[in-house]
Amino acid sequence: MKEHGMKTYRIAAIPGDGIGKEVVPAGQAVLQALAAAQGNFNFEFTSFDWGGDYYREHGVMMPEDGLDALRGMDAILFGSAGDPHIPDHITLWGLRLKICQGFDQYANVRPTRILPGIKSPLGRCKREDLNWVIVRENSEGEYSGVGGRVHQGHPIEVATDVCMMTRVGVERIMRFAFRLAQSRPRRLLTVVTKSNAQRHAMVMWDEIALQISSEFPDVAWDKVLVDACTDRMVNRPASLDTLVATNLHADVLSDLAAALAGSLGIAPTGNIDPERRYPSMFEPIHGSAFDIMGQGLANPVGTFWSGVMMLEHLGEVAAAQRLMRAIEAVTANPALRTRDLGGQAGTEEVTNAVCRLLAQDDAQQAIAG
Ligand code: IPM
Ligand code: MG
């Protein structure tokens, strides 16, 4: 029974493939525990069995009208798309990119920090030196899907992938990135580019960055070539805060960022429609990890952290902070580390620990209050 006046968030859960089927239910359990502990909102989850198994049965990763089923939701919690027996471009374009592009989730946001207890491979990097958010253009650029192949199988075969950059697309991602940088304490934005080699689209990208910067006089910003950016991330991590980059550049940089922060297994992401015309989608970036799927070994922290991003998007800031505290308490505890972090704990153990901490946090706050 719904309590009077209590907000209910309708969330689509799409586990997808591989360990997505383990970490998404774990994420749901944690979000339900959080809602119970907070007491001022509810979650109503609807699960969708789309992905590789669905493809084997129906010949498509998700139904043709699948987006209609998601349209009315407040957000989407996604696991991963990828199947060892189906080509990657089919699983990816048939599900995840279909949702990202169908719902014009043009801002992909990837926060990276070194969580307590996690060791960065960078010997000289202190925890406070690495606190980044990478904003990835998520709707066009190198992933626009424009291109084709002719003369297939013949010696004269030709293939193209055209990087499409639109003025509207670049303006809106720049504006989003400047606004995000403005909301963070350092008010610092680094625009990643490659306009020395790519003379058209990247030059327009730079011009538009300059143009949009005039709307944000209180944000300090600079420009860096993508190759030089990798060096800066490794050798001067504290010189960066918010970054904005094209779809492909940010894809590469965000893996480097996650690795430098100690683990790809715990990194979260949000595919955001900033205008809120459509539901936004939150997911761990780790992928399907077939080698460990179905064994209860997957690290659910990336999904929990994605849940924090979802709560922030929904405006539940206090709940987001509470979940982040529980996540950090878990990463700080060696007994609660999964194998990818050198520990022995399983998915269920970590999930139960976070649920317990959320309830304790409640008790502590009640005592404090
Ligand atoms: C990511 C992933 C995907 C991407 C893969 C699975 C195609 O690497 O989200 O970063 O490149 O977008
Ligand atoms: Mg990637």
Coordinates of C-alpha atoms and ligand atoms in Angstrom, one line a residue:
M1 CA 0.0 0.0 0.0
K2 CA 1.3 3.4 -0.9
E3 CA 1.6 5.9 1.9
H4 CA -0.2 9.2 1.2
G5 CA 2.0 11.8 -0.4
M6 CA 4.9 9.4 -0.8
K7 CA 6.8 9.8 -4.1
T8 CA 7.2 6.7 -6.2
Y9 CA 9.9 6.4 -8.8
R10 CA 9.2 4.1 -11.7
I11 CA 12.5 2.5 -12.7
A12 CA 13.1 0.1 -15.7
A13 CA 15.6 -2.6 -14.8
I14 CA 17.4 -4.0 -17.8
P15 CA 20.0 -6.5 -16.7
G16 CA 21.0 -7.4 -20.3
D17 CA 23.8 -10.0 -20.5
G18 CA 26.6 -11.6 -18.5
I19 CA 27.1 -10.3 -15.0
G20 CA 24.5 -7.6 -15.7
K21 CA 22.0 -10.3 -14.6
E22 CA 23.7 -10.4 -11.2
V23 CA 24.6 -6.8 -10.6
V24 CA 21.3 -5.2 -11.6
P25 CA 19.2 -7.3 -9.1
A26 CA 21.9 -6.4 -6.5
G27 CA 21.4 -2.8 -7.4
Q28 CA 17.6 -3.1 -7.0
A29 CA 18.0 -4.7 -3.6
V30 CA 20.2 -1.9 -2.4
L31 CA 18.0 0.8 -3.8
Q32 CA 15.0 -0.8 -2.1
A33 CA 16.9 -0.9 1.2
L34 CA 17.8 2.7 0.8
A35 CA 14.2 3.7 0.1
A36 CA 13.1 1.8 3.2
A37 CA 15.8 3.5 5.3
Q38 CA 15.0 7.0 4.0
G39 CA 11.3 6.6 4.3
N40 CA 10.3 9.5 2.0
F41 CA 10.1 7.8 -1.4
N42 CA 9.5 4.4 -3.0
F43 CA 10.9 2.6 -6.0
E44 CA 8.7 0.6 -8.4
F45 CA 10.9 -1.6 -10.6
T46 CA 9.8 -3.1 -13.9
S47 CA 12.3 -5.7 -15.3
F48 CA 12.9 -6.3 -19.0
D49 CA 14.5 -9.5 -20.2
W50 CA 16.1 -7.9 -23.3
G51 CA 19.6 -9.0 -24.5
G52 CA 21.3 -12.0 -25.9
D53 CA 18.8 -14.6 -24.8
Y54 CA 15.9 -12.5 -26.1
Y55 CA 17.8 -12.3 -29.4
R56 CA 18.2 -16.0 -29.7
E57 CA 14.4 -16.4 -29.3
H58 CA 13.1 -13.4 -31.2
G59 CA 16.0 -12.3 -33.6
V60 CA 16.2 -8.9 -32.0
M61 CA 17.8 -7.6 -28.8
M62 CA 14.7 -5.8 -27.8
P63 CA 11.2 -5.4 -29.3
E64 CA 10.7 -2.9 -32.1
D65 CA 8.4 -0.8 -29.8
G66 CA 10.6 -1.4 -26.8
L67 CA 11.3 2.3 -26.3
D68 CA 7.6 2.9 -25.8
A69 CA 7.6 0.6 -22.7
L70 CA 10.4 2.7 -21.2
R71 CA 9.2 6.2 -22.2
G72 CA 7.0 6.7 -19.1
M73 CA 9.7 5.6 -16.6
D74 CA 11.6 8.0 -14.3
A75 CA 14.9 6.3 -15.1
I76 CA 16.5 3.1 -16.4
L77 CA 19.0 0.9 -14.5
F78 CA 21.1 -1.0 -17.1
G79 CA 23.5 -3.9 -16.7
S80 CA 25.4 -4.7 -19.8
A81 CA 25.0 -5.7 -23.5
G82 CA 27.3 -8.3 -24.9
D83 CA 27.1 -12.0 -25.7
P84 CA 29.9 -14.4 -26.6
H85 CA 27.8 -15.9 -29.4
I86 CA 26.5 -12.7 -31.0
P87 CA 28.6 -10.1 -32.7
D88 CA 29.3 -7.0 -30.6
H89 CA 27.9 -4.5 -33.0
I90 CA 24.6 -6.3 -33.0
T91 CA 24.3 -6.5 -29.2
L92 CA 25.4 -2.9 -28.8
W93 CA 23.4 -1.2 -31.5
G94 CA 20.4 -3.4 -30.9
L95 CA 20.0 -2.5 -27.3
R96 CA 22.2 0.0 -25.5
L97 CA 22.8 2.4 -28.3
K98 CA 19.3 2.1 -29.4
I99 CA 18.1 3.4 -26.0
C100 CA 20.9 6.1 -25.8
Q101 CA 20.1 7.4 -29.3
G102 CA 16.4 6.7 -29.2
F103 CA 16.1 8.8 -26.0
D104 CA 18.7 11.3 -27.2
Q105 CA 20.7 10.8 -24.0
Y106 CA 23.4 13.1 -25.3
A107 CA 25.4 13.6 -22.2
N108 CA 27.3 10.6 -20.9
V109 CA 28.7 11.5 -17.5
R110 CA 31.6 9.5 -16.0
P111 CA 32.8 10.5 -12.5
T112 CA 36.1 9.0 -11.4
R113 CA 37.5 9.1 -7.9
I114 CA 39.8 6.8 -5.8
L115 CA 37.4 5.4 -3.3
P116 CA 38.6 4.6 0.3
G117 CA 40.6 1.4 0.4
I118 CA 41.2 1.3 -3.3
K119 CA 44.8 1.6 -4.5
S120 CA 45.7 3.7 -7.6
P121 CA 48.4 2.2 -9.7
L122 CA 49.9 5.7 -9.7
G123 CA 52.4 5.7 -6.9
R124 CA 52.6 9.5 -6.6
C125 CA 48.9 10.1 -6.8
K126 CA 47.1 11.0 -3.5
R127 CA 43.4 10.3 -3.1
E128 CA 42.5 14.0 -3.3
D129 CA 44.6 14.4 -6.5
L130 CA 42.2 12.4 -8.6
N131 CA 38.6 13.7 -8.6
W132 CA 37.4 14.0 -12.2
V133 CA 34.2 13.9 -14.2
I134 CA 34.4 13.1 -17.8
V135 CA 31.6 14.4 -20.0
R136 CA 31.3 12.3 -23.1
E137 CA 29.3 13.5 -26.2
N138 CA 26.9 10.5 -26.5
S139 CA 24.8 11.1 -29.5
E140 CA 27.0 11.7 -32.6
G141 CA 30.6 12.1 -33.5
E142 CA 32.5 8.9 -34.3
Y143 CA 29.5 6.8 -33.1
S144 CA 27.0 8.4 -35.4
G145 CA 26.7 5.2 -37.4
V146 CA 27.0 7.0 -40.7
G147 CA 29.0 5.1 -43.2
G148 CA 29.0 1.9 -45.2
R149 CA 30.8 -0.7 -47.2
V150 CA 31.0 -1.2 -50.9
H151 CA 32.5 -3.9 -53.0
Q152 CA 32.3 -6.3 -50.1
G153 CA 34.7 -9.2 -50.3
H154 CA 36.4 -7.8 -53.4
P155 CA 40.0 -6.4 -53.4
I156 CA 38.6 -2.9 -54.1
E157 CA 36.4 -3.1 -50.9
V158 CA 35.9 0.3 -49.2
A159 CA 34.5 1.0 -45.7
T160 CA 33.8 4.3 -44.1
D161 CA 32.7 5.5 -40.6
V162 CA 31.9 9.2 -40.8
C163 CA 32.4 11.3 -37.7
M164 CA 29.3 13.6 -37.7
M165 CA 29.5 16.8 -35.6
T166 CA 26.6 19.1 -35.6
R167 CA 26.6 22.7 -34.3
V168 CA 23.5 21.9 -32.1
G169 CA 25.2 18.7 -30.9
V170 CA 28.5 20.4 -29.9
E171 CA 26.8 23.5 -28.4
R172 CA 24.6 21.4 -26.1
I173 CA 27.4 19.2 -24.8
M174 CA 29.6 22.2 -24.2
R175 CA 26.9 24.0 -22.4
F176 CA 26.2 20.9 -20.3
A177 CA 29.9 20.5 -19.5
F178 CA 30.4 24.1 -18.5
R179 CA 27.3 24.0 -16.3
L180 CA 28.6 20.8 -14.6
A181 CA 32.0 22.4 -14.1
Q182 CA 30.3 25.4 -12.6
S183 CA 28.5 23.2 -10.1
R184 CA 31.8 21.7 -8.8
P185 CA 34.0 23.4 -6.3
R186 CA 37.0 24.0 -8.6
R187 CA 34.9 25.4 -11.5
L188 CA 37.5 24.1 -13.9
L189 CA 36.8 22.6 -17.4
T190 CA 39.3 21.0 -19.8
V191 CA 38.1 20.7 -23.4
V192 CA 39.8 17.7 -25.1
T193 CA 40.4 18.1 -28.8
K194 CA 42.4 16.9 -31.7
S195 CA 42.1 20.0 -33.9
N196 CA 45.8 19.8 -34.9
A197 CA 45.2 16.7 -37.0
Q198 CA 41.4 16.8 -37.7
R199 CA 40.8 20.0 -39.5
H200 CA 37.1 20.3 -39.8
A201 CA 34.9 18.8 -37.1
M202 CA 37.5 19.3 -34.3
V203 CA 38.1 22.9 -35.4
M204 CA 34.4 23.6 -35.1
W205 CA 34.4 21.8 -31.7
D206 CA 37.1 24.3 -30.5
E207 CA 35.3 27.3 -31.9
I208 CA 32.1 26.3 -30.2
A209 CA 33.9 25.7 -26.9
L210 CA 35.2 29.3 -27.1
Q211 CA 31.8 30.6 -27.9
I212 CA 30.0 28.8 -25.1
S213 CA 32.7 29.8 -22.6
S214 CA 31.5 33.4 -22.8
E215 CA 28.3 32.2 -21.1
F216 CA 30.3 31.0 -18.1
P217 CA 32.7 33.7 -17.1
D218 CA 33.1 32.1 -13.6
V219 CA 34.4 28.8 -15.1
A220 CA 38.2 28.6 -15.8
W221 CA 38.8 26.4 -18.8
D222 CA 41.6 25.2 -21.0
K223 CA 42.1 23.0 -24.0
V224 CA 44.3 19.9 -24.4
L225 CA 45.0 17.6 -27.3
V226 CA 43.7 14.1 -26.6
D227 CA 47.1 12.4 -26.7
A228 CA 48.6 15.0 -24.4
C229 CA 45.7 14.5 -22.1
T230 CA 46.7 10.9 -21.4
D231 CA 50.1 12.2 -20.2
R232 CA 48.4 14.8 -18.0
M233 CA 46.1 12.3 -16.4
V234 CA 49.0 10.2 -15.4
N235 CA 51.6 12.9 -14.5
R236 CA 49.4 15.8 -13.3
P237 CA 46.1 14.3 -12.2
A238 CA 45.3 17.2 -9.9
S239 CA 45.4 19.7 -12.8
L240 CA 42.1 18.2 -14.1
D241 CA 38.6 18.4 -12.7
T242 CA 35.8 18.3 -15.3
L243 CA 36.6 17.2 -18.9
V244 CA 34.6 17.2 -22.0
A245 CA 35.5 15.1 -25.0
T246 CA 34.0 13.6 -28.2
N247 CA 32.3 10.2 -28.1
L248 CA 35.4 8.1 -29.0
H249 CA 38.0 10.3 -27.2
A250 CA 36.0 10.1 -24.0
D251 CA 35.5 6.4 -24.4
V252 CA 39.2 5.8 -24.4
L253 CA 40.0 8.4 -21.7
S254 CA 37.3 7.1 -19.4
D255 CA 38.9 3.6 -19.3
L256 CA 42.2 5.2 -18.5
A257 CA 40.6 7.3 -15.8
A258 CA 38.9 4.2 -14.2
A259 CA 42.1 2.2 -14.4
L260 CA 44.1 5.1 -12.7
A261 CA 41.5 5.3 -10.0
G262 CA 42.2 1.6 -9.2
S263 CA 39.5 -0.4 -10.9
L264 CA 37.3 -0.5 -14.0
G265 CA 35.0 -2.8 -12.0
I266 CA 33.5 -0.1 -9.9
A267 CA 33.2 2.8 -12.3
P268 CA 29.7 4.2 -13.0
T269 CA 28.1 6.1 -15.7
G270 CA 24.9 8.0 -16.6
N271 CA 23.5 8.5 -20.1
I272 CA 21.6 11.7 -19.5
D273 CA 18.9 13.6 -21.3
P274 CA 19.5 16.9 -19.6
E275 CA 16.2 18.3 -20.9
R276 CA 14.3 15.4 -19.3
R277 CA 12.2 14.7 -22.3
Y278 CA 13.0 11.0 -21.9
P279 CA 14.2 8.8 -19.1
S280 CA 18.0 8.7 -18.5
M281 CA 19.9 5.5 -18.1
F282 CA 22.5 4.5 -15.5
E283 CA 24.9 1.6 -15.7
P284 CA 28.2 0.3 -14.6
I285 CA 30.9 0.5 -17.3
H286 CA 32.5 -2.9 -16.7
G287 CA 30.6 -4.9 -19.4
S288 CA 29.4 -8.5 -19.4
A289 CA 32.5 -10.3 -18.0
F290 CA 31.5 -13.8 -19.3
D291 CA 34.5 -15.4 -17.6
I292 CA 32.9 -14.9 -14.2
M293 CA 29.2 -14.7 -15.0
G294 CA 26.7 -16.8 -13.1
Q295 CA 29.1 -17.5 -10.3
G296 CA 28.2 -14.8 -7.8
L297 CA 31.6 -13.2 -8.1
A298 CA 30.7 -10.0 -9.8
N299 CA 31.5 -6.7 -8.1
P300 CA 28.2 -4.8 -7.7
V301 CA 29.8 -1.6 -6.6
G302 CA 29.7 -0.1 -10.1
T303 CA 26.0 -0.6 -10.2
F304 CA 25.5 0.9 -6.7
W305 CA 27.6 3.9 -7.7
S306 CA 25.4 4.2 -10.8
G307 CA 22.4 4.1 -8.4
V308 CA 24.0 7.2 -6.7
M309 CA 24.0 9.0 -10.0
M310 CA 20.4 8.0 -10.6
L311 CA 19.4 9.4 -7.3
E312 CA 21.2 12.6 -7.9
H313 CA 19.4 12.9 -11.3
L314 CA 16.0 12.2 -9.5
G315 CA 16.8 15.0 -7.1
E316 CA 17.2 12.7 -4.1
V317 CA 20.5 14.2 -3.0
A318 CA 20.4 13.1 0.7
A319 CA 19.6 9.5 -0.4
A320 CA 22.5 9.7 -2.9
Q321 CA 24.9 10.8 -0.2
R322 CA 23.7 8.1 2.1
L323 CA 24.3 5.4 -0.5
M324 CA 27.7 6.8 -1.3
R325 CA 28.7 6.6 2.4
A326 CA 27.7 3.0 2.5
I327 CA 29.6 2.2 -0.7
E328 CA 32.8 3.9 0.7
A329 CA 32.5 2.0 3.9
V330 CA 32.4 -1.2 1.9
T331 CA 35.4 -0.4 -0.3
A332 CA 37.4 0.5 2.8
N333 CA 36.8 -2.9 4.3
P334 CA 39.2 -5.5 2.9
A335 CA 36.9 -8.3 4.0
L336 CA 34.2 -6.9 1.7
R337 CA 36.3 -6.8 -1.5
T338 CA 35.4 -8.9 -4.5
R339 CA 38.1 -10.8 -6.5
D340 CA 38.7 -8.0 -9.0
L341 CA 39.9 -6.0 -6.1
G342 CA 42.0 -8.8 -4.7
G343 CA 39.5 -9.9 -2.1
Q344 CA 37.3 -13.0 -1.6
A345 CA 33.8 -11.6 -1.1
G346 CA 31.0 -12.5 -3.4
T347 CA 28.2 -10.3 -4.9
E348 CA 25.7 -11.3 -2.3
E349 CA 28.0 -10.6 0.6
V350 CA 28.8 -7.1 -0.6
T351 CA 25.1 -6.4 -1.4
N352 CA 24.0 -7.5 2.1
A353 CA 26.7 -5.4 3.7
V354 CA 25.6 -2.3 1.9
C355 CA 22.0 -2.9 2.8
R356 CA 23.0 -3.4 6.5
L357 CA 25.1 -0.2 6.4
L358 CA 22.1 1.8 5.0
A359 CA 19.9 0.6 7.9
Q360 CA 22.7 1.4 10.4
D361 CA 23.3 4.9 8.9
D362 CA 19.6 5.4 9.6
A363 CA 19.9 4.4 13.2
Q364 CA 22.9 6.6 13.6
Q365 CA 21.1 9.6 12.1
A366 CA 18.1 8.9 14.4
I367 CA 20.4 9.0 17.4
A368 CA 22.2 12.1 16.2
G369 CA 18.9 13.8 15.5
Ligands
IPM1 C1 31.7 2.2 -23.0 C2 31.9 1.0 -23.7 C3 31.2 0.9 -25.0 C4 31.5 2.1 -25.8 C5 31.4 -0.3 -25.8 C6 30.8 -1.5 -25.1 C7 31.0 -0.3 -27.2 O1 33.3 0.8 -24.0 O2 30.6 2.5 -22.6 O3 32.6 3.0 -22.8 O4 32.5 2.3 -26.5 O5 30.7 3.1 -25.9
MG2 MG 34.4 2.3 -23.1

